[in-house]
Coordinates of C-alpha atoms in Angstrom, one line a residue:
Chain A
M159 CA 15.6 4.3 10.6
F160 CA 13.1 4.4 7.7
F161 CA 14.4 4.9 4.2
E162 CA 12.3 4.7 1.1
G163 CA 14.3 2.3 -1.1
S164 CA 11.7 2.2 -3.9
E165 CA 12.9 3.9 -7.0
K166 CA 11.5 6.3 -9.5
K167 CA 13.0 5.8 -13.0
V168 CA 13.3 7.5 -16.3
E169 CA 14.7 6.5 -19.6
V170 CA 14.9 9.1 -22.4
V171 CA 15.9 8.1 -25.9
M172 CA 17.1 10.9 -28.3
T173 CA 16.3 11.1 -32.0
S174 CA 19.0 9.9 -34.4
S175 CA 19.8 13.5 -35.5
S176 CA 20.5 14.7 -31.9
D177 CA 23.9 15.3 -30.5
S178 CA 25.4 12.6 -28.4
L179 CA 24.4 12.9 -24.8
R180 CA 28.0 12.0 -23.9
S181 CA 29.1 15.3 -25.3
L182 CA 27.4 17.0 -22.4
D183 CA 29.8 17.7 -19.6
K184 CA 29.7 16.4 -16.1
V185 CA 28.5 19.8 -14.8
F186 CA 25.3 19.2 -16.9
W187 CA 24.6 15.9 -15.3
E188 CA 25.5 17.2 -11.8
K189 CA 22.9 19.9 -12.2
L190 CA 20.3 17.5 -13.5
V191 CA 20.9 15.1 -10.6
S192 CA 20.7 18.0 -8.1
L193 CA 17.2 18.7 -9.3
S194 CA 16.2 15.3 -7.9
N195 CA 17.8 16.3 -4.6
A196 CA 20.6 13.8 -5.2
E197 CA 24.3 14.1 -6.0
I198 CA 27.0 12.2 -8.0
L199 CA 29.2 10.1 -5.7
S200 CA 31.5 8.3 -8.2
S201 CA 31.5 7.0 -11.7
V202 CA 32.8 4.3 -14.1
H203 CA 33.1 4.7 -17.8
N204 CA 33.8 2.7 -21.0
E205 CA 33.6 3.4 -24.7
Q206 CA 29.8 3.2 -24.8
C207 CA 28.5 4.4 -21.4
D208 CA 29.1 6.6 -18.4
A209 CA 27.7 5.1 -15.2
Y210 CA 27.3 7.4 -12.2
L211 CA 26.6 6.2 -8.7
L212 CA 24.3 8.7 -7.0
S213 CA 23.5 9.4 -3.4
E214 CA 20.1 8.2 -4.3
S215 CA 20.7 5.3 -6.9
S216 CA 22.1 5.6 -10.4
L217 CA 22.5 7.4 -13.7
F218 CA 23.7 5.8 -17.0
V219 CA 24.4 7.9 -20.1
W220 CA 24.8 6.4 -23.6
H221 CA 25.2 8.3 -26.8
D222 CA 21.5 8.2 -27.7
R223 CA 19.8 7.7 -24.3
F224 CA 20.1 8.0 -20.5
L225 CA 18.6 6.1 -17.7
M226 CA 18.2 7.6 -14.2
M227 CA 16.8 6.1 -11.2
T228 CA 16.4 7.7 -7.8
C229 CA 15.1 6.4 -4.5
G230 CA 14.3 8.1 -1.1
N231 CA 12.3 11.2 -1.3
S232 CA 13.9 12.3 -4.5
T233 CA 12.1 14.5 -7.1
L234 CA 13.1 12.8 -10.3
V235 CA 10.3 14.4 -12.3
N236 CA 12.0 17.8 -11.8
S237 CA 15.2 16.5 -13.5
L238 CA 13.1 15.1 -16.3
L239 CA 11.2 18.4 -16.8
S240 CA 14.5 20.3 -16.9
F241 CA 16.1 17.9 -19.3
I242 CA 13.1 18.2 -21.7
E243 CA 13.2 22.0 -21.5
K244 CA 17.0 22.1 -22.2
V245 CA 17.2 19.7 -25.1
G246 CA 13.8 20.4 -26.6
V247 CA 11.0 17.9 -27.0
V248 CA 11.6 17.7 -30.8
N249 CA 14.9 16.0 -30.2
I250 CA 13.4 13.3 -28.0
Q251 CA 12.2 10.0 -29.5
S252 CA 10.8 8.5 -26.3
I253 CA 10.3 9.0 -22.6
K254 CA 9.5 6.3 -20.1
Y255 CA 8.9 7.5 -16.6
Q256 CA 8.2 4.9 -14.0
R257 CA 7.3 4.9 -10.3
N258 CA 6.7 1.9 -8.0
K259 CA 4.4 2.1 -5.1
E260 CA 6.4 3.4 -2.2
Y261 CA 6.3 1.8 1.2
L262 CA 5.2 5.2 2.7
G263 CA 3.8 7.2 -0.2
Y264 CA 2.6 10.0 2.1
L265 CA 6.2 11.0 2.9
Q266 CA 6.9 11.7 -0.8
T267 CA 7.1 15.2 -2.2
S268 CA 4.7 14.4 -5.0
S269 CA 2.4 11.6 -6.1
F270 CA 2.7 10.0 -9.6
T271 CA -0.5 11.7 -10.5
E272 CA 1.0 15.0 -9.7
D273 CA 4.2 14.2 -11.6
I274 CA 2.3 13.3 -14.8
E275 CA 0.1 16.4 -14.5
Q276 CA 3.4 18.4 -15.0
L277 CA 4.7 16.1 -17.7
K278 CA 1.5 16.1 -19.7
Q279 CA 1.8 19.9 -20.0
I280 CA 4.9 19.5 -22.2
V281 CA 4.7 16.0 -23.7
D282 CA 1.7 14.1 -25.1
G283 CA 2.2 10.8 -23.3
K284 CA 0.0 8.1 -21.8
A285 CA 0.1 7.0 -18.2
Y286 CA -0.9 3.7 -16.6
R287 CA -1.2 2.0 -13.3
I288 CA -0.4 -1.7 -13.4
G289 CA -1.7 -3.5 -10.3
H290 CA -4.3 -3.0 -7.6
L291 CA -4.2 0.3 -5.8
D292 CA -4.1 -1.5 -2.4
M293 CA -1.2 -3.8 -3.3
H294 CA 2.2 -3.4 -4.9
H295 CA 1.7 -1.5 -8.1
H296 CA 3.7 0.1 -10.8
H297 CA 3.1 3.4 -12.6
V298 CA 4.4 4.1 -16.1
F299 CA 4.2 7.2 -18.3
Y300 CA 5.2 6.7 -21.9
Y301 CA 5.8 9.1 -24.7
G302 CA 6.9 7.8 -28.1
N303 CA 7.6 9.8 -31.2
G304 CA 8.0 7.5 -34.2
L305 CA 9.8 4.2 -34.2
V306 CA 12.1 3.7 -31.2
E307 CA 14.7 1.0 -31.2
D308 CA 13.6 -1.8 -28.8
S309 CA 15.4 -1.8 -25.5
I310 CA 15.4 -4.7 -23.1
S311 CA 15.3 -4.4 -19.3
S312 CA 14.6 -6.7 -16.4
E313 CA 14.0 -5.7 -12.9
L314 CA 13.8 -7.8 -9.7
L315 CA 12.4 -5.9 -6.8
M316 CA 12.7 -7.7 -3.5
Y317 CA 10.8 -6.8 -0.3
H318 CA 11.5 -8.0 3.3
I319 CA 14.8 -9.8 2.9
S320 CA 15.7 -12.4 5.5
G321 CA 18.3 -14.9 6.5
N322 CA 22.1 -14.6 6.8
A323 CA 22.7 -12.2 4.0
A324 CA 20.0 -9.8 5.4
A325 CA 21.5 -10.1 8.9
Y326 CA 25.0 -9.2 7.5
L327 CA 23.5 -6.2 5.5
R328 CA 22.0 -4.9 8.8
S329 CA 25.2 -5.4 10.8
D330 CA 27.7 -2.8 12.0
S331 CA 31.0 -3.6 10.3
Q332 CA 30.3 -4.3 6.6
K333 CA 32.8 -4.2 3.9
K334 CA 32.1 -3.6 0.2
A335 CA 34.2 -6.6 -0.9
D336 CA 32.3 -8.9 1.5
I337 CA 28.9 -7.7 0.1
R338 CA 30.2 -8.4 -3.4
T339 CA 31.1 -11.9 -2.3
L340 CA 27.8 -12.3 -0.4
L341 CA 25.9 -11.4 -3.6
Q342 CA 28.2 -13.7 -5.7
L343 CA 28.7 -10.8 -8.1
D344 CA 32.0 -12.3 -9.5
T345 CA 30.1 -15.3 -10.7
L346 CA 26.9 -13.5 -11.7
F347 CA 28.5 -10.6 -13.5
P348 CA 32.0 -11.6 -14.5
D349 CA 34.1 -9.0 -16.5
F350 CA 31.9 -6.1 -15.5
A351 CA 33.7 -2.9 -14.4
I352 CA 32.1 -2.0 -11.1
D353 CA 31.6 1.0 -8.9
D354 CA 30.1 0.5 -5.5
H355 CA 29.3 2.5 -2.3
L356 CA 28.5 1.6 1.2
F357 CA 26.1 4.1 2.9
E358 CA 25.9 5.3 6.5
P359 CA 24.2 4.0 8.6
L360 CA 23.0 1.3 6.2
G361 CA 22.6 0.7 2.5
Y362 CA 24.7 -0.4 -0.5
S363 CA 24.7 0.5 -4.2
I364 CA 26.6 -0.9 -7.1
N365 CA 26.8 -0.1 -10.8
G366 CA 28.3 -2.6 -13.3
L367 CA 29.3 -1.9 -16.9
K368 CA 30.4 -4.1 -19.7
K369 CA 30.3 -2.7 -23.3
D370 CA 26.7 -1.3 -23.6
K371 CA 25.4 -3.5 -20.8
Y372 CA 24.8 -2.5 -17.2
F373 CA 23.5 -3.9 -14.0
T374 CA 22.7 -2.0 -10.9
I375 CA 21.8 -3.2 -7.4
H376 CA 20.5 -1.0 -4.6
I377 CA 20.1 -2.4 -1.1
T378 CA 18.0 -0.8 1.7
P379 CA 18.3 -3.4 4.4
Q380 CA 16.3 -1.7 7.2
E381 CA 13.9 -4.1 9.0
S382 CA 10.2 -3.7 8.3
S383 CA 10.9 -1.8 5.1
S384 CA 13.8 -3.6 3.5
Y385 CA 14.1 -3.4 -0.3
V386 CA 16.6 -4.6 -2.8
S387 CA 16.4 -3.9 -6.5
L388 CA 18.4 -5.3 -9.4
E389 CA 18.0 -3.8 -12.9
T390 CA 19.8 -4.8 -16.0
N391 CA 19.6 -4.5 -19.8
L392 CA 21.1 -7.9 -20.2
D393 CA 18.8 -10.4 -21.8
I394 CA 18.9 -12.5 -18.6
N395 CA 17.4 -15.6 -20.1
A396 CA 20.0 -15.8 -22.8
Y397 CA 22.8 -14.5 -20.6
Q398 CA 22.5 -16.5 -17.4
S399 CA 19.5 -18.6 -16.7
G400 CA 18.5 -18.4 -13.0
L401 CA 20.1 -15.0 -12.3
F402 CA 17.0 -13.9 -10.4
I403 CA 16.7 -17.3 -8.6
R404 CA 20.3 -17.0 -7.4
L405 CA 19.6 -13.6 -5.9
L406 CA 16.3 -14.7 -4.4
D407 CA 18.1 -17.6 -2.9
I408 CA 20.7 -15.3 -1.3
L409 CA 18.4 -12.5 -0.1
K410 CA 15.3 -14.6 0.8
P411 CA 12.7 -11.9 0.3
G412 CA 9.2 -12.5 1.7
S413 CA 7.8 -11.1 -1.6
W414 CA 9.1 -9.8 -4.9
D415 CA 8.1 -8.3 -8.1
T416 CA 9.6 -8.6 -11.6
I417 CA 9.2 -6.0 -14.2
S418 CA 10.4 -6.8 -17.7
M419 CA 10.5 -4.7 -20.8
N420 CA 10.5 -6.6 -24.2
T421 CA 11.8 -9.8 -22.6
Q422 CA 10.5 -12.6 -20.5
V423 CA 11.5 -13.5 -17.0
E424 CA 9.0 -16.4 -16.7
K425 CA 11.6 -19.0 -15.6
Q426 CA 12.9 -16.8 -12.8
A427 CA 10.3 -17.7 -10.1
L428 CA 11.0 -19.9 -7.2
V429 CA 8.9 -23.1 -7.3
D430 CA 7.1 -22.9 -4.0
S431 CA 6.1 -19.3 -4.2
Y432 CA 2.6 -17.9 -4.9
C433 CA 2.1 -15.7 -7.9
I434 CA -0.2 -13.0 -6.5
G435 CA -0.1 -10.6 -9.4
S436 CA 0.5 -10.7 -13.2
C437 CA 0.0 -8.3 -16.0
E438 CA 1.2 -7.5 -19.5
L439 CA 0.9 -4.0 -20.9
F440 CA 1.5 -3.2 -24.6
L441 CA 2.7 0.4 -25.2
N442 CA 2.7 1.8 -28.7
Q443 CA 5.0 0.2 -31.3
G444 CA 4.6 -3.2 -29.7
K445 CA 6.6 -2.4 -26.6
E446 CA 5.7 -4.7 -23.8
I447 CA 5.9 -4.3 -20.0
A448 CA 5.2 -7.4 -18.0
V449 CA 4.8 -7.2 -14.2
K450 CA 4.7 -10.2 -11.9
Q451 CA 4.3 -10.3 -8.2
Y452 CA 5.2 -13.2 -5.9
Q453 CA 5.0 -14.1 -2.3
Q454 CA 6.6 -16.8 -0.2
P455 CA 4.1 -18.9 1.7
W456 CA 5.8 -18.1 5.0
H457 CA 5.5 -14.4 4.4
K458 CA 1.8 -14.7 5.5
H459 CA 3.0 -14.9 9.1
L460 CA 2.5 -11.3 10.1
F461 CA 3.9 -9.7 13.2
A462 CA 2.6 -6.9 15.3
E463 CA 5.3 -4.2 15.5
Q464 CA 5.1 -1.8 18.4
I465 CA 5.4 1.8 17.0
Chain B
M743 CA -14.7 9.2 -8.6
F744 CA -12.2 8.2 -5.9
F745 CA -13.5 7.9 -2.4
E746 CA -11.5 6.4 0.6
G747 CA -13.8 3.8 2.0
S748 CA -11.3 2.5 4.6
E749 CA -12.4 3.5 8.1
K750 CA -10.7 4.8 11.2
K751 CA -12.4 3.5 14.3
V752 CA -12.4 4.3 18.0
E753 CA -14.0 2.5 21.0
V754 CA -14.0 4.3 24.3
V755 CA -15.2 2.4 27.5
M756 CA -16.0 4.5 30.6
T757 CA -15.2 3.6 34.2
S758 CA -18.2 2.2 36.2
S759 CA -18.5 5.4 38.2
S760 CA -18.9 7.6 35.2
D761 CA -22.2 9.1 34.1
S762 CA -24.0 7.3 31.3
L763 CA -22.9 8.5 27.9
R764 CA -26.5 8.4 26.9
S765 CA -27.3 11.3 29.2
L766 CA -25.2 13.5 26.9
D767 CA -27.5 15.3 24.4
K768 CA -27.5 15.1 20.7
V769 CA -25.7 18.4 20.4
F770 CA -22.7 16.9 22.2
W771 CA -22.5 14.1 19.7
E772 CA -23.1 16.4 16.7
K773 CA -20.2 18.6 17.8
L774 CA -18.0 15.6 18.4
V775 CA -18.8 14.2 14.9
S776 CA -18.2 17.5 13.3
L777 CA -14.6 17.5 14.6
S778 CA -14.1 14.5 12.3
N779 CA -15.5 16.5 9.4
A780 CA -18.6 14.4 9.3
E781 CA -22.3 15.0 10.3
I782 CA -25.2 12.9 11.7
L783 CA -27.7 12.0 8.9
S784 CA -30.2 9.9 10.9
S785 CA -30.5 7.6 13.9
V786 CA -32.2 4.6 15.4
H787 CA -32.5 3.9 19.1
N788 CA -33.5 1.2 21.5
E789 CA -33.3 0.8 25.3
Q790 CA -29.6 0.1 25.2
C791 CA -28.0 1.9 22.4
D792 CA -28.3 5.0 20.1
A793 CA -27.1 4.3 16.6
Y794 CA -26.2 7.3 14.4
L795 CA -25.6 7.1 10.7
L796 CA -23.0 9.6 9.6
S797 CA -22.1 11.2 6.4
E798 CA -18.8 9.3 6.9
S799 CA -19.9 5.9 8.5
S800 CA -21.3 5.4 12.0
L801 CA -21.5 6.2 15.7
F802 CA -23.0 3.9 18.4
V803 CA -23.5 5.1 21.9
W804 CA -24.2 2.7 24.9
H805 CA -24.4 3.7 28.6
D806 CA -20.8 2.8 29.3
R807 CA -19.1 3.1 25.9
F808 CA -19.2 4.5 22.4
L809 CA -17.9 3.3 19.0
M810 CA -17.3 5.7 16.2
M811 CA -16.0 4.9 12.8
T812 CA -15.3 7.3 10.0
C813 CA -14.2 6.9 6.4
G814 CA -13.1 9.3 3.6
N815 CA -10.6 12.0 4.7
S816 CA -12.1 12.3 8.1
T817 CA -10.2 13.4 11.2
L818 CA -11.4 10.9 13.8
V819 CA -8.5 11.6 16.1
N820 CA -9.7 15.1 16.6
S821 CA -13.1 13.8 17.9
L822 CA -11.2 11.4 20.2
L823 CA -8.9 14.1 21.6
S824 CA -11.8 16.4 22.2
F825 CA -13.8 13.6 24.0
I826 CA -10.9 12.8 26.3
E827 CA -10.5 16.5 27.1
K828 CA -14.2 16.9 27.9
V829 CA -14.8 13.8 30.0
G830 CA -11.4 13.6 31.6
V831 CA -9.0 10.7 31.2
V832 CA -9.6 9.6 34.8
N833 CA -13.2 8.6 33.8
I834 CA -12.0 6.4 30.9
Q835 CA -11.3 2.7 31.3
S836 CA -10.0 1.9 27.9
I837 CA -9.5 3.4 24.4
K838 CA -9.0 1.5 21.3
Y839 CA -8.1 3.6 18.2
Q840 CA -7.7 1.7 15.0
R841 CA -6.8 2.6 11.4
N842 CA -6.6 0.4 8.4
K843 CA -4.1 1.1 5.6
E844 CA -5.9 3.4 3.2
Y845 CA -6.0 3.0 -0.5
L846 CA -4.4 6.4 -1.0
G847 CA -2.8 7.3 2.3
Y848 CA -1.2 10.4 0.9
L849 CA -4.6 12.0 0.5
Q850 CA -5.3 11.8 4.3
T851 CA -5.0 14.8 6.6
S852 CA -2.8 12.8 9.0
S853 CA -0.9 9.5 9.2
F854 CA -1.5 7.0 12.0
T855 CA 1.9 7.9 13.4
E856 CA 0.9 11.6 13.6
D857 CA -2.4 10.6 15.2
I858 CA -0.7 8.7 18.0
E859 CA 1.9 11.4 18.6
Q860 CA -1.1 13.5 19.7
L861 CA -2.8 10.8 21.6
K862 CA 0.3 9.8 23.6
Q863 CA 0.6 13.3 24.9
I864 CA -2.6 12.8 27.0
V865 CA -2.9 9.0 27.4
D866 CA -0.3 6.4 28.1
G867 CA -1.2 3.8 25.5
K868 CA 0.7 1.5 23.2
A869 CA 0.5 1.4 19.4
Y870 CA 1.1 -1.4 17.0
R871 CA 1.2 -2.0 13.3
I872 CA -0.1 -5.5 12.3
G873 CA 1.0 -6.6 8.9
H874 CA 3.7 -5.6 6.4
L875 CA 4.1 -2.0 5.5
D876 CA 3.8 -2.6 1.8
M877 CA 0.6 -4.7 2.0
H878 CA -2.8 -4.3 3.8
H879 CA -2.0 -3.5 7.4
H880 CA -3.9 -2.5 10.4
H881 CA -2.9 0.0 13.1
V882 CA -4.1 -0.1 16.7
F883 CA -3.5 2.2 19.7
Y884 CA -4.7 0.7 23.0
Y885 CA -5.0 2.3 26.4
G886 CA -6.4 0.3 29.3
N887 CA -6.8 1.4 32.9
G888 CA -7.6 -1.6 35.0
L889 CA -9.8 -4.5 34.1
V890 CA -12.1 -3.8 31.2
E891 CA -15.1 -6.0 30.4
D892 CA -14.3 -8.1 27.4
S893 CA -16.0 -6.9 24.3
I894 CA -16.3 -9.0 21.1
S895 CA -16.2 -7.6 17.6
S896 CA -15.7 -9.0 14.2
E897 CA -14.9 -7.2 11.0
L898 CA -15.0 -8.3 7.4
L899 CA -13.2 -5.8 5.0
M900 CA -13.8 -6.6 1.4
Y901 CA -11.7 -5.1 -1.5
H902 CA -12.4 -5.1 -5.2
I903 CA -15.9 -6.4 -5.2
S904 CA -17.1 -8.1 -8.5
G905 CA -20.1 -9.8 -10.1
N906 CA -23.8 -8.9 -10.3
A907 CA -24.0 -7.3 -6.9
A908 CA -21.0 -5.0 -7.6
A909 CA -22.5 -4.1 -10.9
Y910 CA -25.8 -3.1 -9.3
L911 CA -24.1 -1.1 -6.6
R912 CA -22.3 0.9 -9.4
S913 CA -25.5 1.4 -11.4
D914 CA -27.6 4.6 -11.7
S915 CA -31.0 3.8 -10.2
Q916 CA -30.4 2.0 -7.0
K917 CA -33.0 1.6 -4.3
K918 CA -32.3 1.0 -0.6
A919 CA -34.8 -1.8 -0.4
D920 CA -33.2 -3.5 -3.4
I921 CA -29.7 -3.3 -1.7
R922 CA -31.1 -4.8 1.5
T923 CA -32.5 -7.7 -0.6
L924 CA -29.2 -8.0 -2.5
L925 CA -27.3 -8.3 0.7
Q926 CA -29.9 -10.8 2.1
L927 CA -30.1 -8.6 5.3
D928 CA -33.6 -9.9 6.2
T929 CA -32.1 -13.4 6.5
L930 CA -28.7 -12.5 7.9
F931 CA -30.0 -10.0 10.5
P932 CA -33.6 -10.7 11.2
D933 CA -35.4 -8.6 13.9
F934 CA -32.8 -5.8 13.8
A935 CA -34.1 -2.2 13.7
I936 CA -32.3 -0.7 10.7
D937 CA -31.4 2.8 9.5
D938 CA -29.8 3.1 6.0
H939 CA -28.7 5.7 3.5
L940 CA -27.9 5.8 -0.2
F941 CA -25.2 8.3 -1.1
E942 CA -24.8 10.4 -4.2
P943 CA -23.3 9.6 -6.6
L944 CA -22.5 6.2 -5.1
G945 CA -22.3 4.5 -1.8
Y946 CA -24.5 2.9 0.8
S947 CA -24.5 2.7 4.6
I948 CA -26.6 0.8 7.1
N949 CA -26.8 0.5 10.9
G950 CA -28.7 -2.3 12.5
L951 CA -29.6 -2.5 16.2
K952 CA -31.1 -5.3 18.4
K953 CA -30.8 -5.1 22.2
D954 CA -27.1 -4.3 22.8
K955 CA -26.0 -5.8 19.5
Y956 CA -25.2 -3.9 16.3
F957 CA -24.1 -4.5 12.8
T958 CA -23.0 -1.9 10.3
I959 CA -22.2 -2.1 6.7
H960 CA -20.6 0.6 4.5
I961 CA -20.2 0.2 0.8
T962 CA -17.9 2.2 -1.5
P963 CA -18.5 0.5 -4.8
Q964 CA -16.2 2.6 -7.1
E965 CA -14.1 0.6 -9.6
S966 CA -10.4 0.3 -8.8
S967 CA -10.9 1.2 -5.1
S968 CA -14.1 -0.6 -4.1
Y969 CA -14.4 -1.4 -0.4
V970 CA -17.2 -2.9 1.7
S971 CA -16.9 -3.3 5.5
L972 CA -19.1 -5.2 7.9
E973 CA -18.6 -4.8 11.6
T974 CA -20.7 -6.4 14.4
N975 CA -20.4 -7.2 18.1
L976 CA -22.5 -10.4 17.5
D977 CA -20.5 -13.5 18.3
I978 CA -20.8 -14.6 14.6
N979 CA -19.8 -18.2 15.1
A980 CA -22.4 -18.7 17.8
Y981 CA -25.0 -16.5 16.0
Q982 CA -24.9 -17.6 12.5
S983 CA -22.2 -19.7 11.1
G984 CA -21.2 -18.6 7.6
L985 CA -22.2 -15.0 7.9
F986 CA -19.0 -13.8 6.3
I987 CA -19.1 -16.5 3.7
R988 CA -22.6 -15.4 2.7
L989 CA -21.4 -11.8 2.2
L990 CA -18.2 -13.0 0.4
D991 CA -20.4 -15.0 -1.9
I992 CA -22.6 -12.1 -2.7
L993 CA -20.0 -9.4 -3.1
K994 CA -17.2 -11.5 -4.6
P995 CA -14.2 -9.4 -3.5
G996 CA -10.8 -10.1 -5.0
S997 CA -9.3 -9.9 -1.5
W998 CA -10.5 -9.4 2.0
D999 CA -9.3 -9.1 5.6
T1000 CA -10.9 -10.2 8.8
I1001 CA -10.2 -8.5 12.1
S1002 CA -11.6 -10.1 15.2
M1003 CA -11.4 -9.0 18.8
N1004 CA -11.8 -11.7 21.5
T1005 CA -13.5 -14.1 19.1
Q1006 CA -12.6 -16.4 16.3
V1007 CA -13.6 -16.1 12.6
E1008 CA -11.6 -19.1 11.5
K1009 CA -14.4 -20.9 9.8
Q1010 CA -15.4 -17.9 7.8
A1011 CA -12.9 -18.3 4.9
L1012 CA -13.7 -19.4 1.4
V1013 CA -12.2 -22.8 0.6
D1014 CA -10.3 -21.9 -2.6
S1015 CA -8.7 -18.6 -1.4
Y1016 CA -5.1 -18.0 -0.4
C1017 CA -4.4 -16.9 3.2
I1018 CA -1.7 -14.3 2.5
G1019 CA -1.5 -12.8 6.0
S1020 CA -2.2 -13.9 9.6
C1021 CA -1.5 -12.4 13.0
E1022 CA -2.6 -12.5 16.6
L1023 CA -1.8 -9.7 18.9
F1024 CA -2.4 -9.9 22.7
L1025 CA -3.1 -6.5 24.3
N1026 CA -3.0 -6.2 28.0
Q1027 CA -5.6 -8.1 30.1
G1028 CA -5.6 -10.9 27.6
K1029 CA -7.4 -9.0 24.9
E1030 CA -6.7 -10.5 21.6
I1031 CA -6.9 -9.0 18.1
A1032 CA -6.6 -11.4 15.2
V1033 CA -6.0 -10.2 11.7
K1034 CA -6.3 -12.4 8.6
Q1035 CA -5.9 -11.5 5.0
Y1036 CA -7.2 -13.5 2.0
Q1037 CA -6.9 -13.3 -1.8
Q1038 CA -8.8 -15.1 -4.5
P1039 CA -6.6 -16.9 -7.0
W1040 CA -8.2 -15.0 -9.9
H1041 CA -7.3 -11.7 -8.2
K1042 CA -3.7 -12.0 -9.4
H1043 CA -4.8 -11.1 -12.9
L1044 CA -3.8 -7.4 -12.8
F1045 CA -4.9 -4.9 -15.3
A1046 CA -3.2 -1.7 -16.6
E1047 CA -5.5 1.2 -16.0
Q1048 CA -4.9 4.3 -18.0
I1049 CA -4.8 7.3 -15.7

């Protein structure tokens, strides 16, 4: 029943003189996605963005950038290497390749270290590990060529979900509409065009799109290794204070991390939780990545699972 | 500079009708140790026990049992499989095979799951994981055949050591005598016959023996992945209250775990630390393993390490 929910992620921003990425046809993106051992399941579009739901997470394509995230034992670095080769590094303004610590890293095709060994052969970026090697930690590889327009992103990564919502997400006869209601998505993300998918035997993904803004949620509900991620480029503090808190309240994770790029998610912690990790990293051109890790007091009650 | 300090460990207890394990010659143990990709460096003996210091940790041999622990990318399960084959499972009363979560599990030759797949083909034991998959966790495989005499053990596993002692242990011109003084071993373990070794470029191991009692300390001081383990079969609460606290005070780890078998180490926590994990597991015949995990409040300050 094990599935690695933890995502690898890449954002590539093109130079202003490059052709629009949206002029590339669907076959181009299908091939790129296939190099990660994933496929396009469905999509939703508006005047600014194409959002693809993948068999392993999501792909968003704007005129000047794309964001791809893949979970499971996907090989996202291969998609990235192929993209760089196809468009030429000279047309790329910045690359941000990120990888969270996986639940079971030894099942992955490559380590982050191996990924960046390949990347560094063609782009002169810097790589960091944020966090202790024996705890949750986050890897980032960053390449920037000149001034890149600031982008904002906020991530909420939840581990070991519990309670009624978790029980429903592990049950047999789920419905997409019921999951949307459970997550209060109508209230949290009104007026977003959405595209969602229920996986067999378990798992749920949703992309939401509104003008140039997106949100994406991926749920791996399996016991012992449950993981739910939310990512958005909404400025969540300006947009809807307490967005993270609402989701934490619904999904009741034992622990969670927040990762924010050029924004603050300070006010998004539950009052009675421990902060067990905190770091700010400044990349070049003032770009800031902040990582915070929280644990519920009750999460210390470990269990012995027979294996 | 990375070295995996985290140990795999096995204790095998023989039936009362078996020959004394101490009648087996050194060549037998050398071969057994070599199957773990380790070698015997030195030894110390008394009337009850032979204690071998290994290139990767330690081996203790009593008349009716042996305890072997190996760190690095050692293959302890191969030694265990060979031992069972040589002496015959019918002559074995109990087997306890344990493995802590490694810093970098993907560098290991095998996973715990793979190890127990092999073991379960020849002994009918049960395997457990204690602790969350994404945090420190401890694996134990237990096989028991009839009533086994209770043994006591206590382990203190320290991660991310800091302060003056850590700085000395990472310095160039260390001396074994100075490390013994630094760790206050004369005070903590008076009258023990000792055998210690300083590794190149870094690392220190010591075995101590007094009658049927042992202690063993292994130090992997490398930054980012430092690890120090103490294990003993002394009843530490009866023997010397505050033994763990003394070592915590000297080595100042950011986090640590305690693992105790048939004894309590409750009073061995620092006052201002968080308990972030706690579990008791009852194996058959009332044997109890208790695992506790602690973190210092200051350990939450993460750093971004360029890699």
